Short mmCIF file of C-alpha atoms in Angstrom, two decimals:
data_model
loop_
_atom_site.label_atom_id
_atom_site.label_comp_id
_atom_site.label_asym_id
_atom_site.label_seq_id
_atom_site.Cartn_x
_atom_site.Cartn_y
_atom_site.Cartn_z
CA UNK A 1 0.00 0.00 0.00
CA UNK A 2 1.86 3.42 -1.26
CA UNK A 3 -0.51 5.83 0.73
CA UNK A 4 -1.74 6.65 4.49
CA UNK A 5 -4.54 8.49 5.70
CA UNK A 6 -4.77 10.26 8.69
CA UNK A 7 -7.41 12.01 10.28
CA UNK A 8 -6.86 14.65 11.81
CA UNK A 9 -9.90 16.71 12.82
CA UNK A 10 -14.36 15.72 12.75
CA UNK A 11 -17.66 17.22 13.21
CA UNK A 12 -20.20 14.35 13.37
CA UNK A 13 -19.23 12.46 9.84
CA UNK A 14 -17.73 14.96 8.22
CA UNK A 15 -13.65 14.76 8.67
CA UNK A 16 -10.63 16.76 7.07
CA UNK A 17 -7.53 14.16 6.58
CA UNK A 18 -3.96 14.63 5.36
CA UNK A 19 -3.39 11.56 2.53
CA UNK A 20 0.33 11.06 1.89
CA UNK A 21 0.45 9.50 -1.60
CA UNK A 22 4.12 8.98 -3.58
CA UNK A 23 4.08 12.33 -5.03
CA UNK A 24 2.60 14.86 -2.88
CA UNK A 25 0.78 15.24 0.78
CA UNK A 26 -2.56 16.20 -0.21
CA UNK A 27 -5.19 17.60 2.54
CA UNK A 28 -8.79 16.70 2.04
CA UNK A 29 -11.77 17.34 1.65
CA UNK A 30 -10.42 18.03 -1.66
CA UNK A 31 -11.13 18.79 -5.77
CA UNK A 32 -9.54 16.98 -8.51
CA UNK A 33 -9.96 18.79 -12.13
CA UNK A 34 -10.12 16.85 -14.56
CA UNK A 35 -7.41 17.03 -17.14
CA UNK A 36 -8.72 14.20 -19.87
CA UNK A 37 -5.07 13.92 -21.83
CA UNK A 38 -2.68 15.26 -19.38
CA UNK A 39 -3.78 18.73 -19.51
CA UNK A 40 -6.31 20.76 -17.84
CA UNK A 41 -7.44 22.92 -20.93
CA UNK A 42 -5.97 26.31 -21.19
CA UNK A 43 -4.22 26.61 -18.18
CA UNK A 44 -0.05 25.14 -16.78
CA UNK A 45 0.70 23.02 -14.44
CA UNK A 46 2.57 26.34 -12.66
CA UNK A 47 -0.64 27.93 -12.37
CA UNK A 48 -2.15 24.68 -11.40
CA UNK A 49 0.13 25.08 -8.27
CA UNK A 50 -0.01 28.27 -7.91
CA UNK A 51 -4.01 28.28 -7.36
CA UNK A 52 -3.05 24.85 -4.63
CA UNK A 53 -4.07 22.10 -7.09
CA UNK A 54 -3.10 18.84 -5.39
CA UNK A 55 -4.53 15.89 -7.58
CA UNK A 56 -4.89 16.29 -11.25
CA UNK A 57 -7.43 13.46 -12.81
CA UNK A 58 -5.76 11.61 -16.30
CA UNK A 59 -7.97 9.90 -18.67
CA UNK A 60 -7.14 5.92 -19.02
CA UNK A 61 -8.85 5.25 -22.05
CA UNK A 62 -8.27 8.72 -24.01
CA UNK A 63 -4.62 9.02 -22.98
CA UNK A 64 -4.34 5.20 -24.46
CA UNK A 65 -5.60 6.24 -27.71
CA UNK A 66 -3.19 9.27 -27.89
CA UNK A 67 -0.55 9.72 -27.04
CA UNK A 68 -0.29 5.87 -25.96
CA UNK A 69 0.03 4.61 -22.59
CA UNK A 70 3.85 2.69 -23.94
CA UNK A 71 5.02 5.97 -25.11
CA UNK A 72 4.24 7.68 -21.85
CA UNK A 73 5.71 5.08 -20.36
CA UNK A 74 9.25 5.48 -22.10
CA UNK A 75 9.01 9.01 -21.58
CA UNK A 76 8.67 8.56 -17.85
CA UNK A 77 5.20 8.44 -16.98
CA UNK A 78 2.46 10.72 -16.92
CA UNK A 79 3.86 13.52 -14.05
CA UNK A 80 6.81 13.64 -15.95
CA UNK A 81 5.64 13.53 -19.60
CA UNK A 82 3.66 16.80 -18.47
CA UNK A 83 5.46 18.70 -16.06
CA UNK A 84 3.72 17.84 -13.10
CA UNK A 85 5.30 17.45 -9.61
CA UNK A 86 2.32 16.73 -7.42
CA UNK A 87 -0.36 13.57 -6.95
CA UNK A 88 -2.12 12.10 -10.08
CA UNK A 89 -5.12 9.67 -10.50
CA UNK A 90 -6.28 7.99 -13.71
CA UNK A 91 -9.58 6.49 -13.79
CA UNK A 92 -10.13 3.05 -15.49
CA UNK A 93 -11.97 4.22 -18.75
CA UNK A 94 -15.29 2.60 -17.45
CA UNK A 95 -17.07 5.52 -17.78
CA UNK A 96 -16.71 5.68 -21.22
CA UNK A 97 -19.30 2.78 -21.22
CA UNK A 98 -21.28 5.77 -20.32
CA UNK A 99 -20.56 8.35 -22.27
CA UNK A 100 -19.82 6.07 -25.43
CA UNK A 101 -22.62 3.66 -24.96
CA UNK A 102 -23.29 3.69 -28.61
CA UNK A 103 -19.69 3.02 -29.37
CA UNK A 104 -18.99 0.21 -26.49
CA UNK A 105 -20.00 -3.34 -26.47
CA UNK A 106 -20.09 -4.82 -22.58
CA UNK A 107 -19.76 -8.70 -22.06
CA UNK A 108 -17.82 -10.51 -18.95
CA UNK A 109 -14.56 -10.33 -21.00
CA UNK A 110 -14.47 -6.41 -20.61
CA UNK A 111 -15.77 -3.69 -22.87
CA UNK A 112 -15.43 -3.17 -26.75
CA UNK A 113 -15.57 0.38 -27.60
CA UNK A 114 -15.19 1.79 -31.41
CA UNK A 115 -12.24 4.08 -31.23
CA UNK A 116 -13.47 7.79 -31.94
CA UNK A 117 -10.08 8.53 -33.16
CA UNK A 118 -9.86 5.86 -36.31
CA UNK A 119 -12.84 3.82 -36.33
CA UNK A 120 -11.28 0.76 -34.93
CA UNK A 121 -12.43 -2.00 -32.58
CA UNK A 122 -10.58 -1.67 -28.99
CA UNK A 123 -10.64 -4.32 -26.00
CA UNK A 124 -10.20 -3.06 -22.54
CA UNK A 125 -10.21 -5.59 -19.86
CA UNK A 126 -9.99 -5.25 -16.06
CA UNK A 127 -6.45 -6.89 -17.06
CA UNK A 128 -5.34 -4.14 -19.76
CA UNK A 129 -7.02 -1.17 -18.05
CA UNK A 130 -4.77 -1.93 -14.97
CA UNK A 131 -2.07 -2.58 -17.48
CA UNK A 132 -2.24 0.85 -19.06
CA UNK A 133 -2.38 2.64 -15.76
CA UNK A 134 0.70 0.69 -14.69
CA UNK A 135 2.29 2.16 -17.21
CA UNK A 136 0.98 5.75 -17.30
CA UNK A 137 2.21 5.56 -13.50
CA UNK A 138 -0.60 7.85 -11.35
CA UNK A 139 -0.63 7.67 -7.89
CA UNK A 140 -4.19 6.33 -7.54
CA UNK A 141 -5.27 4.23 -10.00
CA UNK A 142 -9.33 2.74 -10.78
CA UNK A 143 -10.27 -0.56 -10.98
CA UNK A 144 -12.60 -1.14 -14.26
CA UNK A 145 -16.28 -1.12 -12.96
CA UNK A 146 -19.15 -2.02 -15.02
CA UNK A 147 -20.43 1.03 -14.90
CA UNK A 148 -24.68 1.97 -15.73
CA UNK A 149 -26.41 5.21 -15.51
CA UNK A 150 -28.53 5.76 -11.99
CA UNK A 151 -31.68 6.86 -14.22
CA UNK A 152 -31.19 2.67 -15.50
CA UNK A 153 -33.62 0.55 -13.87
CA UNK A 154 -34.21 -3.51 -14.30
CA UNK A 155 -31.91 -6.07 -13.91
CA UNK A 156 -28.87 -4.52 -15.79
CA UNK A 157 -27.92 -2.79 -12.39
CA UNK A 158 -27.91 -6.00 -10.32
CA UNK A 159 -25.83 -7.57 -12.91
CA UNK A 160 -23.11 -4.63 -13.14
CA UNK A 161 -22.61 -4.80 -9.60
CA UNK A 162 -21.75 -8.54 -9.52
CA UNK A 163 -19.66 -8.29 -12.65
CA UNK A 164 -18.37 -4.75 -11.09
CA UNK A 165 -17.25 -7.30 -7.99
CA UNK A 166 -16.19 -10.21 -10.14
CA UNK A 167 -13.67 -7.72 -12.51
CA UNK A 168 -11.92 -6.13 -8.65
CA UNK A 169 -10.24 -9.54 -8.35
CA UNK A 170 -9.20 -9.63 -11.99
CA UNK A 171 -7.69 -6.13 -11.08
CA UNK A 172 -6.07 -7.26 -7.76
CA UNK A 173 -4.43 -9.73 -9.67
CA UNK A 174 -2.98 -8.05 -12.69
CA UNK A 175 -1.77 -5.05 -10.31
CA UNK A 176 2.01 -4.69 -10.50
CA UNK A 177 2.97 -1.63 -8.87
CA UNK A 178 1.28 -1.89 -5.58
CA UNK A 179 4.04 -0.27 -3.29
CA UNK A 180 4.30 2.61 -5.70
CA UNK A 181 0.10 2.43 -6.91
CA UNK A 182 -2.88 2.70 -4.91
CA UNK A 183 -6.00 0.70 -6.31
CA UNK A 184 -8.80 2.28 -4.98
CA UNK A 185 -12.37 0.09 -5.98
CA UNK A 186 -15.85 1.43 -7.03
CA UNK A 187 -19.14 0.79 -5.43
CA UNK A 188 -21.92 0.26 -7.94
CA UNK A 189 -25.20 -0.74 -7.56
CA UNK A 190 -27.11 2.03 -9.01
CA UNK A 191 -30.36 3.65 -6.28
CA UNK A 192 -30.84 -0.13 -4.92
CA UNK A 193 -29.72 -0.11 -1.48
CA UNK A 194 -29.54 -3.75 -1.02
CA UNK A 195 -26.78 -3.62 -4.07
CA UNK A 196 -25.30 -0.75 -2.85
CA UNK A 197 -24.73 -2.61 0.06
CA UNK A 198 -23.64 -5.93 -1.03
CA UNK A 199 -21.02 -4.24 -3.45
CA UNK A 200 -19.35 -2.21 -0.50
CA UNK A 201 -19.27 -5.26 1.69
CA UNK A 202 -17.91 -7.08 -1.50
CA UNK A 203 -15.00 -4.53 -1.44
CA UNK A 204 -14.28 -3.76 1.80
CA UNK A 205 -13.10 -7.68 2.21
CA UNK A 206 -10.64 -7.24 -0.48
CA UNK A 207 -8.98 -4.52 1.61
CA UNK A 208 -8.10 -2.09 -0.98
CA UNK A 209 -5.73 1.47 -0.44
CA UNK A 210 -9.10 3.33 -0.78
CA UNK A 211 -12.62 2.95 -2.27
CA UNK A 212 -14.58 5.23 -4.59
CA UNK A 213 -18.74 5.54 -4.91
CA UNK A 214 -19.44 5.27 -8.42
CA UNK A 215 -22.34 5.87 -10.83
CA UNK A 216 -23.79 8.90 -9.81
CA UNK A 217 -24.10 12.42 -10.62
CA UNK A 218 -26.33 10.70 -13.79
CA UNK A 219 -29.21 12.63 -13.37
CA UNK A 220 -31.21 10.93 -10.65
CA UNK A 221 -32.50 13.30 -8.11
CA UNK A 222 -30.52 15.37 -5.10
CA UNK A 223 -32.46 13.05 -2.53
CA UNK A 224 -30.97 9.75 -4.19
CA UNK A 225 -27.61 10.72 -4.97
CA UNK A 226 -27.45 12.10 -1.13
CA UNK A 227 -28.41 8.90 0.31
CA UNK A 228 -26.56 6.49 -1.72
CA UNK A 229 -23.28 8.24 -0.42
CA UNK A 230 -24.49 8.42 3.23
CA UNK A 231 -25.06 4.75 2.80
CA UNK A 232 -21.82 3.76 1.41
CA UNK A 233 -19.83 6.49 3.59
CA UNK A 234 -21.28 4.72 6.48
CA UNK A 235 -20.30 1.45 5.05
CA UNK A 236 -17.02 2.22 3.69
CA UNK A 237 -13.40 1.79 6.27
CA UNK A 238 -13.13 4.73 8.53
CA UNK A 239 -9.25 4.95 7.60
CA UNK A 240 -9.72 4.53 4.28
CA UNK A 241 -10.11 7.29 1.81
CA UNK A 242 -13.58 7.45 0.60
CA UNK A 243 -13.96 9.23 -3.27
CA UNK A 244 -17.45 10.48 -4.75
CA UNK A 245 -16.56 9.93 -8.51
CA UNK A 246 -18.05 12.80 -10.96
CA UNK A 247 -19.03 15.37 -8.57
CA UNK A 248 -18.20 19.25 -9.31
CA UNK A 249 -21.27 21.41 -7.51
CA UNK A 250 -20.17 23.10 -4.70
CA UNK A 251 -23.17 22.35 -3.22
CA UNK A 252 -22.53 18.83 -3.86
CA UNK A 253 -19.29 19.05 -2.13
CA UNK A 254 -20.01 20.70 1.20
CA UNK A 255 -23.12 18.14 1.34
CA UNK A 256 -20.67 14.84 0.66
CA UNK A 257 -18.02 16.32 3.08
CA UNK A 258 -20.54 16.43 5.65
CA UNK A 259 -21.68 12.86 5.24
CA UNK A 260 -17.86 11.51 5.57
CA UNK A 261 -16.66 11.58 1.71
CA UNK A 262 -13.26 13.15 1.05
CA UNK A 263 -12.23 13.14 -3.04
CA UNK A 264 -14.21 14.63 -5.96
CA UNK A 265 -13.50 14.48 -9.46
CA UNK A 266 -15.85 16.61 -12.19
CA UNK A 267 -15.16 18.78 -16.01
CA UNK A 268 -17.93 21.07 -14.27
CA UNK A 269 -15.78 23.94 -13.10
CA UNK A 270 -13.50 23.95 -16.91
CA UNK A 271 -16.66 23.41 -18.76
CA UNK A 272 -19.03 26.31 -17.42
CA UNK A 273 -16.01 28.43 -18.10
CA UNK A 274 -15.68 27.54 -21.72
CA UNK A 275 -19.56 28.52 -21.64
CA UNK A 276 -18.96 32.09 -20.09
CA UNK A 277 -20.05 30.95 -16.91
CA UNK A 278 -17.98 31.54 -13.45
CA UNK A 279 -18.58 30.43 -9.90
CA UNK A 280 -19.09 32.64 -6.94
CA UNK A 281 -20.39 32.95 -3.59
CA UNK A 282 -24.04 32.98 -4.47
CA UNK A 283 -24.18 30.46 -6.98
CA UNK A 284 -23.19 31.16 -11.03
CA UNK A 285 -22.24 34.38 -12.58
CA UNK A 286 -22.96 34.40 -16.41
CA UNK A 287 -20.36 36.78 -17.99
CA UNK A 288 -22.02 36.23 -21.49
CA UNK A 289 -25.28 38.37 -20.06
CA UNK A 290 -25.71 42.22 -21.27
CA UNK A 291 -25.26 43.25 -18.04
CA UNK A 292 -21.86 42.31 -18.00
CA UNK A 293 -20.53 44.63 -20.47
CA UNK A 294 -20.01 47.53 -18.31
CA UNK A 295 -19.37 46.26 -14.68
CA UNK A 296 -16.09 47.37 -13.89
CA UNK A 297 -16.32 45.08 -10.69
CA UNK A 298 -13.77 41.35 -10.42
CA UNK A 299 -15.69 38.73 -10.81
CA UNK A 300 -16.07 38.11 -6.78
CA UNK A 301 -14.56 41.28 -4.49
CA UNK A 302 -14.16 38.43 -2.11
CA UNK A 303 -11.63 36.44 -4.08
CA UNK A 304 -8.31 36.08 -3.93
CA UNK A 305 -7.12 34.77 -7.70
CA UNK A 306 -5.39 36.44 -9.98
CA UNK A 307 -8.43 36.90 -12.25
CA UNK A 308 -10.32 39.07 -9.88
CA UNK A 309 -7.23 40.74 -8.51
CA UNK A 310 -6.42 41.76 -12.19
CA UNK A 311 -9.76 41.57 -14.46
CA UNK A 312 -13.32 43.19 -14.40
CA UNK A 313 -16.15 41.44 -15.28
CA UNK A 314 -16.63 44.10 -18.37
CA UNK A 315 -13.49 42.66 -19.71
CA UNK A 316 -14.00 39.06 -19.43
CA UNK A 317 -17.20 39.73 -21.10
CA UNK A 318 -15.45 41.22 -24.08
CA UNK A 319 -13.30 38.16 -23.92
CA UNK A 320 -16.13 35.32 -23.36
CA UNK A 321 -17.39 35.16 -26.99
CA UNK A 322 -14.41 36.18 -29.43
CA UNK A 323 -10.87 34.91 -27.55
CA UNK A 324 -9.56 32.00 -26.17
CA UNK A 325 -8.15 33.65 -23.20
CA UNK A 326 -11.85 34.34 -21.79
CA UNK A 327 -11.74 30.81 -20.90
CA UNK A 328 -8.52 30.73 -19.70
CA UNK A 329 -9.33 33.22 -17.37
CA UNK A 330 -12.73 31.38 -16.12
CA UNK A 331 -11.61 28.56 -16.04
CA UNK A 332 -8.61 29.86 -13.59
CA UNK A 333 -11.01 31.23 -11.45
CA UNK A 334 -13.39 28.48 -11.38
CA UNK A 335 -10.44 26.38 -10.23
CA UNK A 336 -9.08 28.67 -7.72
CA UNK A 337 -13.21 28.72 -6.23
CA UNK A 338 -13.33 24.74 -6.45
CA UNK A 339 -10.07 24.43 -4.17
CA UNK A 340 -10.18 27.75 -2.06
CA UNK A 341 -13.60 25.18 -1.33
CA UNK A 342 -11.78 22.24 -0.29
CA UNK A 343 -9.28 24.19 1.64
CA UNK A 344 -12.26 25.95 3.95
CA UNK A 345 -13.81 23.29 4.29
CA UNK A 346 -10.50 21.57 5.88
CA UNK A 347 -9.75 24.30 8.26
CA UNK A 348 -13.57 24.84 9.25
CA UNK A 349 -13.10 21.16 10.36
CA UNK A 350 -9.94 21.41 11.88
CA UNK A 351 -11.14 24.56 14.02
CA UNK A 352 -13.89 23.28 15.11
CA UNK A 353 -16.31 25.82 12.65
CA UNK A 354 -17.89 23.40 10.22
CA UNK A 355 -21.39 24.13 11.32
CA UNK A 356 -20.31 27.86 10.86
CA UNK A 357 -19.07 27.37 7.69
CA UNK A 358 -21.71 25.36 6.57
CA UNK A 359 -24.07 27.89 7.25
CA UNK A 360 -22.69 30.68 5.82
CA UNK A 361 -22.49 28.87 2.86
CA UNK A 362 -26.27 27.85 2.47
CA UNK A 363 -26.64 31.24 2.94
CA UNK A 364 -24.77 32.91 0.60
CA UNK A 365 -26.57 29.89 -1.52
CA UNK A 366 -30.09 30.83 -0.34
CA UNK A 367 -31.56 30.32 -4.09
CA UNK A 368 -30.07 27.37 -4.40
CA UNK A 369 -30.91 26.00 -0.73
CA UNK A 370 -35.12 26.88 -1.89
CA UNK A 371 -35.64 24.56 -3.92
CA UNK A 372 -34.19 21.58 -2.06
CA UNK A 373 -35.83 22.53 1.63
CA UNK A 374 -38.62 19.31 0.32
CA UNK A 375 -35.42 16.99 0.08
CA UNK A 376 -35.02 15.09 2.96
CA UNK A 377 -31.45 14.22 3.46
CA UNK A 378 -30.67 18.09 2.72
CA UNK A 379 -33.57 19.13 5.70
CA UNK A 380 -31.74 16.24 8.00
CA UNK A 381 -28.36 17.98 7.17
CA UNK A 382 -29.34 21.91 7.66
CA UNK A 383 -31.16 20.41 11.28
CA UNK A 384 -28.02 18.58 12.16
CA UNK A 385 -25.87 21.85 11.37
CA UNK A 386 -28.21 23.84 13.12
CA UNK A 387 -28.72 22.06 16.39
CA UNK A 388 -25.05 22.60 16.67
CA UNK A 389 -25.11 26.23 16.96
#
């Protein structure tokens, strides 16, 4: 096992951790961005670190495809091949069994997708997937989960999960970096509790590094999503690092933290960028709008980046629609918001302010916190972080 996890401070379920991993000492809660072929679009891995990135997210099956998982290899691996000095994770290319359904064909063998980039049949196992990320040398690497969208219903999900269960041994096996490679598994099992709980059961006995909570963030409803993660964060090893796969709304965040999760992974943040839109405070800030055009005001007053120390909203608005660097700028900010998140939300635990912090946060989120006061799971949280006032 190349990682430890120690936890360091808690309010109820929530916890803030320090996770030693090969190449960097990460805190947690904490953000991954996603950078799909060893970049995160528009923006260097020195501005990465400046803005306190700790984990960048690699694409298994794209970066296999190009620039090829044996040439990254001979080049050094993946932090090397692109300049990066801290933690990496590569996911297992499951997902594209999501978002390439009508290019992948799924049978106990592993998954046959088309290959967007020439047309061409391509076989990934649990064997090869494991294979490739051996070679593309991240620090946390994902076992290959059957993988089926939450809004799925039938038998399909009950079958996933087993298969999901059955492939984690076929990983475990073809593994051959262990003390330099963490193999953190997946929990499937779509809404079904029962599933949900046989599959983290099923994992926890194989005594894995960590363990991720897969297949959400697919469209099912806040309410769902909420309670599949307080079931499995329950479930899952209290020293164990426990990652909600896919998940980039703030709000999303500050409600896994406080049910025990720790890692989150999602495009969100880079994509609404490339789309104008920025994060603040009180929710979304569309720089595209008319109203933009003459606001000589940053972005957030309250933020710290380089973006709003140097940049009015006017400005980016000029940018947003006619230059490149509009997005670079967004999505600079949207990154700094994203882990200027997971840093607060460490410290708040640490000192003993999490309620606080919680709070303030729902507040500032009021017309986002409306429609949700119905949802169960969010009324049980807001009660639990107000009887602690």
């Amino acid at each position: 096992m190349a990682l430890r996890f120690e936890v360091l401070g808690r309010f109820n379920r929530a916890r803030a951790a320090r996770l030693t991993l090969p190449h960097f000492v990460c805190q947690t809660p904490l953000f991954m961005p996603v950078g799909t072929q060893g970049t995160i679009k528009g923006l260097t891995t020195n501005q990465l670190e400046e803005i306190g990135c700790q984990i960048i997210l690699g694409n298994t099956y794209h970066l296999a495809l190009r620039p090829t998982s044996e040439l990254i290899d001979e080049l050094g691996g993946l932090p090397k091949f692109m300049n990066w000095p801290r933690a990496m994770l590569t996911d297992s290319g499951g997902f594209q069994m999501v978002s390439l359904l009508h290019l992948a064909d799924i049978t106990e063998k592993g998954v046959t997708f088309q290959s967007p980039v020439d047309g061409k049949p391509m076989l990934l196992t649990p064997e090869e997937s494991i294979q490739i990320q051996n070679r593309i040398g991240a620090d946390i690497i994902m076992a290959l989960d059957d993988v089926v969208k939450t809004t799925i219903t039938g038998p399909r999900i009950e079958e996933a999960m087993y298969r999901t269960l059955r492939w984690i041994d076929r990983c475990i096996a073809a593994h051959k970096k262990p003390n330099e490679q963490n193999l953190f598994g997946i929990v499937q099992g779509g809404l079904d509790p029962v599933l949900r709980d046989i599959c983290v059961r099923g994992l926890v006995e194989r005594n894995l590094p960590g363990y991720a909570i897969g297949g959400l963030a697919g469209g099912e409803d806040k309410d769902s999503f909420w309670r599949v993660v307080a079931q499995c964060t329950a479930l899952l090893p209290e020293d164990k690092p426990r990652y909600v796969m896919g998940v980039g709304y703030p709000l999303d965040i500050v409600v896994c933290s406080a049910l025990g999760a720790d890692l989150y992974d999602c495009v969100y943040p880079t994509r609404t960028a490339r789309f104008g839109t920025a994060l603040i405070p009180e929710g979304v800030l569309k720089l595209k709008h008319k109203a933009m055009a003459e606001d000589t005001r940053p972005i957030d007053p309250m933020c710290a980046c380089m973006v709003c120390k140097n940049y009015t909203r006017a400005y980016i608005h000029c940018l947003v629609t006619k230059d490149a660097m509009g997005s670079q700028l967004l999505s600079y900010h949207n990154l700094h918001y994203m882990l200027q998140l997971s840093r607060d939300l460490h410290s708040s635990i640490i000192e003993e302010r999490f309620p606080d912090f919680v709070r303030g946060f729902l507040q500032n989120m009021a017309n986002v916190q409306k429609p949700l006061l119905g949802c169960p799971v969010f009324c049980f949280l807001f009660h639990l972080i107000s009887s602690a006032a």
